[in-house]
Short mmCIF file of C-alpha atoms in Angstrom, two decimals:
data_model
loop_
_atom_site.label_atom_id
_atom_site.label_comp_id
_atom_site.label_asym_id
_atom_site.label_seq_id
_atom_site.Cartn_x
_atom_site.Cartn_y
_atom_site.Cartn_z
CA UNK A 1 15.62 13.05 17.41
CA UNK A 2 16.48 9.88 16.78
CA UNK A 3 13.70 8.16 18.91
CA UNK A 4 11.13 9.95 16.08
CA UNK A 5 13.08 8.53 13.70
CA UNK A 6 12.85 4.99 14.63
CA UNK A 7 8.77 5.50 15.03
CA UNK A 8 8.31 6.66 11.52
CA UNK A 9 10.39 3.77 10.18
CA UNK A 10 8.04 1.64 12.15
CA UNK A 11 5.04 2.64 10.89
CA UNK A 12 6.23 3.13 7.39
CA UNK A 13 7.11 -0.67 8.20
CA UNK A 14 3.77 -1.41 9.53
CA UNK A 15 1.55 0.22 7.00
CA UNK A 16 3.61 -1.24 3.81
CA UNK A 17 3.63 -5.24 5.37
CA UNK A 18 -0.25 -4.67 5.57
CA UNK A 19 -0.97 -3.06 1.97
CA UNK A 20 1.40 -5.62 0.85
CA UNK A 21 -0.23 -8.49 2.88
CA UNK A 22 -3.85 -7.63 1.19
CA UNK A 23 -2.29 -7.11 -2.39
CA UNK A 24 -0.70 -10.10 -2.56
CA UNK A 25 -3.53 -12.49 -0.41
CA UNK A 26 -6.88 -10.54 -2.46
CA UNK A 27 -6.42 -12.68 -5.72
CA UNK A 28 -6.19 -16.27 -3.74
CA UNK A 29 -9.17 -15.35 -1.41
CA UNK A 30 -11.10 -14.48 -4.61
CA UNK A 31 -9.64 -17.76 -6.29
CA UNK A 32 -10.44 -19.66 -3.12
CA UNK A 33 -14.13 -18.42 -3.13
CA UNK A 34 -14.86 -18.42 -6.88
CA UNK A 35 -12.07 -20.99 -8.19
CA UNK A 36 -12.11 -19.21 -11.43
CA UNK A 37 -8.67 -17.51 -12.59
CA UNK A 38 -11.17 -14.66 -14.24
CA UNK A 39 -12.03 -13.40 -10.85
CA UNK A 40 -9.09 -13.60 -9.10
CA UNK A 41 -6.92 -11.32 -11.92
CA UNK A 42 -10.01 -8.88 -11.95
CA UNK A 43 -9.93 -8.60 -8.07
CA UNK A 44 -6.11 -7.83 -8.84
CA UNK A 45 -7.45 -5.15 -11.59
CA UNK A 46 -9.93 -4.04 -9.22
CA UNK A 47 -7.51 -3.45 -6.59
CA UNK A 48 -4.41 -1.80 -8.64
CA UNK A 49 -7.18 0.82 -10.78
CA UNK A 50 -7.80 3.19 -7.84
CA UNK A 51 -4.32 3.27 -6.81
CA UNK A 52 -3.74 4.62 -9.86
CA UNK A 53 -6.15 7.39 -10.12
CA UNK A 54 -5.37 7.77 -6.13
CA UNK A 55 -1.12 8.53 -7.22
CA UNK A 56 -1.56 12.10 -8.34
CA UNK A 57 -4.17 13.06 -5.59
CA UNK A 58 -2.29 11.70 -2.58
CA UNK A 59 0.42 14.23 -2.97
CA UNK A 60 -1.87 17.08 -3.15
CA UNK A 61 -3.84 16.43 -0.12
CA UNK A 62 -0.70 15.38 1.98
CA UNK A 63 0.65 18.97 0.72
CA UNK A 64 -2.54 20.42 1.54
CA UNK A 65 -3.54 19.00 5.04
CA UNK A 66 -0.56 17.76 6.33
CA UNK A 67 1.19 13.79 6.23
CA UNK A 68 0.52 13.01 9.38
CA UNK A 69 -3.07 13.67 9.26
CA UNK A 70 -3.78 12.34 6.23
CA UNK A 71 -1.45 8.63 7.26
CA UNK A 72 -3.96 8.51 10.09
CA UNK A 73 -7.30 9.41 7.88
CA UNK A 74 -6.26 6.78 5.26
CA UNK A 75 -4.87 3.47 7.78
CA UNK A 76 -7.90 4.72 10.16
CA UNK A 77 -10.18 4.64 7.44
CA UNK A 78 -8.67 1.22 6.18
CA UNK A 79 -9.08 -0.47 10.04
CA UNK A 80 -12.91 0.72 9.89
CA UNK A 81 -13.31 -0.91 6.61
CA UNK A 82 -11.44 -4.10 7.32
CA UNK A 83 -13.41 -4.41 10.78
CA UNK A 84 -16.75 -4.20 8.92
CA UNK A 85 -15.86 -6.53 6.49
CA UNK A 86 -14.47 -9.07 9.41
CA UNK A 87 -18.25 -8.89 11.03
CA UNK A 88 -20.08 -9.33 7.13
CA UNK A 89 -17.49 -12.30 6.80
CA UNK A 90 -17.95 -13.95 10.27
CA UNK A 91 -21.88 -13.41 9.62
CA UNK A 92 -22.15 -14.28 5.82
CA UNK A 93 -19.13 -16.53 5.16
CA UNK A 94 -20.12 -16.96 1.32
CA UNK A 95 -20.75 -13.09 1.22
CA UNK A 96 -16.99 -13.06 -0.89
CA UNK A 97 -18.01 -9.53 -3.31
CA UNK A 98 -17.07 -7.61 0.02
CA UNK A 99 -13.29 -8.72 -0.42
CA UNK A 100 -13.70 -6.97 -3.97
CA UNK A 101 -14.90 -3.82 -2.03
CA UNK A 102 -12.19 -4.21 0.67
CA UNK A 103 -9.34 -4.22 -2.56
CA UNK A 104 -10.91 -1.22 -4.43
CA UNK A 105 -10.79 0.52 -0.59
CA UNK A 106 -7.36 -0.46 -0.20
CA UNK A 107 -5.98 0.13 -3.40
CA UNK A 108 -7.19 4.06 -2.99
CA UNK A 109 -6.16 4.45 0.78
CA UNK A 110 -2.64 2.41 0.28
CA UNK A 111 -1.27 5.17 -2.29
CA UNK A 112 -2.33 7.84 0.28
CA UNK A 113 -0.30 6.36 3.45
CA UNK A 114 2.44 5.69 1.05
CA UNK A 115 3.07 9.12 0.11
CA UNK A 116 2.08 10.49 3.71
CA UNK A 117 4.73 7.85 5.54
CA UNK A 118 7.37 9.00 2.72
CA UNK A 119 6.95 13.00 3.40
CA UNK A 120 7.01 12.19 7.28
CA UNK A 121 10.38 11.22 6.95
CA UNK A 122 11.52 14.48 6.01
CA UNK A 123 9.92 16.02 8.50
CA UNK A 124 11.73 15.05 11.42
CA UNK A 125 15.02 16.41 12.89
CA UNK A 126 17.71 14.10 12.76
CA UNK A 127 21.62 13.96 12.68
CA UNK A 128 21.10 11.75 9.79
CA UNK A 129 20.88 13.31 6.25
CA UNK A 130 18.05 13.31 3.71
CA UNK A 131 19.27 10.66 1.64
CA UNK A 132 20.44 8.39 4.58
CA UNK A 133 16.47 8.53 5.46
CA UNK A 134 15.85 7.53 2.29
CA UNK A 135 18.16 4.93 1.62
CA UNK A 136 16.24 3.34 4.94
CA UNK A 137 12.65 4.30 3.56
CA UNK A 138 13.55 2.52 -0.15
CA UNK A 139 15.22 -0.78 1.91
CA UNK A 140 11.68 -0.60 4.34
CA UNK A 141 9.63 -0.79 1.12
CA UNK A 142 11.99 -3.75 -0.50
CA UNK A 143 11.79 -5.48 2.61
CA UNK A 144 7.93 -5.61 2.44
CA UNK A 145 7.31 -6.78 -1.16
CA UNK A 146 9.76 -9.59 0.07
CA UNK A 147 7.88 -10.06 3.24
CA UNK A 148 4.33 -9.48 2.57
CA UNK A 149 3.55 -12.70 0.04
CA UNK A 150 5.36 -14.81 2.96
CA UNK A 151 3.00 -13.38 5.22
CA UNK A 152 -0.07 -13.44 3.30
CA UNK A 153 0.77 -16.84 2.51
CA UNK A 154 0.93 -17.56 6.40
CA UNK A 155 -2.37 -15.88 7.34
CA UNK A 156 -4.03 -17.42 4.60
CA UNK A 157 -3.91 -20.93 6.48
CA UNK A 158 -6.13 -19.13 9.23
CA UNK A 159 -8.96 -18.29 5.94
CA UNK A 160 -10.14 -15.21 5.07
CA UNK A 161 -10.85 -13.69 8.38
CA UNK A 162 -6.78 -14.44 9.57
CA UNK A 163 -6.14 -12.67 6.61
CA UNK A 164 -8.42 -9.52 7.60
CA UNK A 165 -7.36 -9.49 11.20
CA UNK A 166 -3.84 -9.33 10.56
CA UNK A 167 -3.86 -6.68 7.86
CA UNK A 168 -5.95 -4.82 10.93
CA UNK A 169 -3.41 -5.33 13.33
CA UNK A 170 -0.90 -3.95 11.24
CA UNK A 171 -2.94 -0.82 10.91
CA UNK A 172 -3.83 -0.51 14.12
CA UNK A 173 0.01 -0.59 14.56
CA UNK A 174 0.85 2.12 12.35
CA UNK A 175 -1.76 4.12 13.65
CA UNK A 176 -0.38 3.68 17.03
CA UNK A 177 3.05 4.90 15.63
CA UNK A 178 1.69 7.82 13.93
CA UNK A 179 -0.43 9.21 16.68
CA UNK A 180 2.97 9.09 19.08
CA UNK A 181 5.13 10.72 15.96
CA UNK A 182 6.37 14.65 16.72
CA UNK A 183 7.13 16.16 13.45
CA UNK A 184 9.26 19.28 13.70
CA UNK A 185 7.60 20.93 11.14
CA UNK A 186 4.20 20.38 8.91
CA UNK A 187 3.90 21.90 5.26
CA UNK A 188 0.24 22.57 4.52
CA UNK A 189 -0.37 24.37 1.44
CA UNK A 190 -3.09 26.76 1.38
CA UNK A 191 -3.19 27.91 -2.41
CA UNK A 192 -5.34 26.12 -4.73
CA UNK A 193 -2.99 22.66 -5.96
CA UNK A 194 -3.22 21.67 -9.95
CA UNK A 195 -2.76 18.02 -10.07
CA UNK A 196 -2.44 18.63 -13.96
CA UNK A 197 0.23 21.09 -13.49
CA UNK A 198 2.34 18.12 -11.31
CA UNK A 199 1.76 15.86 -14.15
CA UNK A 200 2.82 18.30 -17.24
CA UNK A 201 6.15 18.81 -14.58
CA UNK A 202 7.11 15.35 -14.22
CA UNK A 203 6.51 14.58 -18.24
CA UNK A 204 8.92 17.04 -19.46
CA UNK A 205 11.66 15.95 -16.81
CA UNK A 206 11.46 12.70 -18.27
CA UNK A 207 11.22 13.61 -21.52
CA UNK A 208 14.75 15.45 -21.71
CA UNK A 209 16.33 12.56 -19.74
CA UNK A 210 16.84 9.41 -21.39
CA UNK A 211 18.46 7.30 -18.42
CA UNK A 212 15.06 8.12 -16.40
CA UNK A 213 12.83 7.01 -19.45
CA UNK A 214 14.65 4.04 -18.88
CA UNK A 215 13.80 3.31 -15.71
CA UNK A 216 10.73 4.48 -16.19
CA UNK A 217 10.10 1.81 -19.46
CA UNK A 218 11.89 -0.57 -16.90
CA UNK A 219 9.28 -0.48 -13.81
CA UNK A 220 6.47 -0.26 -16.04
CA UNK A 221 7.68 -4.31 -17.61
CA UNK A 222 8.57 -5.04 -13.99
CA UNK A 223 5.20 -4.68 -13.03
CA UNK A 224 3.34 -5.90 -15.77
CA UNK A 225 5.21 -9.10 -14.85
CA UNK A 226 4.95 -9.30 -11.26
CA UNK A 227 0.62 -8.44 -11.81
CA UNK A 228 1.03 -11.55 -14.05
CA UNK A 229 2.43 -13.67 -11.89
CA UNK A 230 0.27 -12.58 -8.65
CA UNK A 231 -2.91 -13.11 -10.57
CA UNK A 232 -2.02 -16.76 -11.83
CA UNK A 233 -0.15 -17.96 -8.98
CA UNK A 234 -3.74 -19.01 -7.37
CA UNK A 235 -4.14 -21.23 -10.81
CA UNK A 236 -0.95 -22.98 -10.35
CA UNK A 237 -0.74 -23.65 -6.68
CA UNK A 238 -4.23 -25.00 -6.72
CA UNK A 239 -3.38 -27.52 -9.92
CA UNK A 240 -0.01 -28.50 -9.25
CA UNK A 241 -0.36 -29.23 -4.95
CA UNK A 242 -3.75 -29.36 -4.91
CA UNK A 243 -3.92 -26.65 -2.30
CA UNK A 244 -7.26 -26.31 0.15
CA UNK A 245 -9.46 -23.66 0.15
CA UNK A 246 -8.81 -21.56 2.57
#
């Protein structure tokens, strides 16, 4: 089912380019409202805290209610709250605390389409096998941390509201994808899920394996630096090109 295939590649596509686009544009639309470096790396703070309270729960209700549900709940819910805050902008330009409320909404919702897009994978029949699927989902995910600073970056000469439309198109997009997606089978658990359980499981795997604390130590510094960066690359671009505000 090849076709199926494609669709959830799509969306997975569609759905990481906008949570990328947002993370990546959120600290220069703060900068470019506040000018003040403060706001712009606690917008990035603001943003990256509920994603991680949101990483254990989003595998627990995809398990529960299903993936493809819950994609469409959490890019549905993220269109909704990107059109209100495209009407508060385009009424109260100066209004900028509702792009702190769109990042704290985005950084919960993100985590939860993430994890929904990745279990849809491996839910549709296909000739190819479970790690070819994933060897397409990791290069999808690569492609948008390459791509979604570029386009932030673009939709940022358009202001705030080109960058809020976009990310909303993109959604809209994914949610198109999802609602056309035929999974051949849906895993809903029905027992009562301990996210504590999950998290005393995955500590004592890496605990008796050294190469994964590794990578583990390894992504933690990766992004540590690349938080760094994002939060004063608003700083320097301003300073050194004396950059508009958009």
């Amino acid at each position: 089912n090849e076709p199926e295939l494609r669709r959830s590649f799509v969306l997975r596509f569609a759905d990481g380019i906008a949570t990328s686009t947002l993370v990546f544009a959120m600290p220069l639309m703060i900068y470019n409202a506040t000018q003040s470096v403060s706001w712009s790396g606690l917008a990035f703070l603001i943003e990256w805290l509920p994603r991680l309270i949101a990483i254990p729960m989003a595998g627990s209700l995809v398990d529960r209610f299903g993936s493809r549900r819950m994609f469409i709940v959490a890019d549905g819910s993220r269109a909704a709250m990107l059109l209100i805050a495209i009407v508060i902008t385009l009424l109260q330009p100066h209004l900028w605390p509702i792009l702190l409320g769109v990042g704290v909404v985005n950084g919960l919702l993100s985590q939860l389409s993430f994890v929904a897009a990745e279990h849809m994978g491996v839910q549709i029949k296909t000739r190819k096998s479970p790690h070819e699927v994933q060897s397409v989902q990791v290069g999808i995910d690569q492609t948008v941390m390459v791509m979604g600073p570029m386009l932030a970056g673009g939709l940022l000469l358009f202001g705030t509201l080109g960058v809020l439309v976009g990310v909303l198109l993109l959604s809209v997009v994914s949610i198109f994808f999802a609602l056309r997606l035929q999974l051949v089978h849906t895993v809903v658990a029905t027992g009562r899920l301990s996210v504590l359980s999950g998290f005393r499981r995955g500590w004592s795997v890496i605990s008796n394996s050294r190469p994964l604390q590794y990578v583990v130590i390894g992504t933690i510094a990766f992004n540590f630096l690349l938080a760094f960066i994002t939060v004063i690359t608003p700083a320097i671009v301003k300073g050194e090109f004396q950059g508009t505000d958009g």
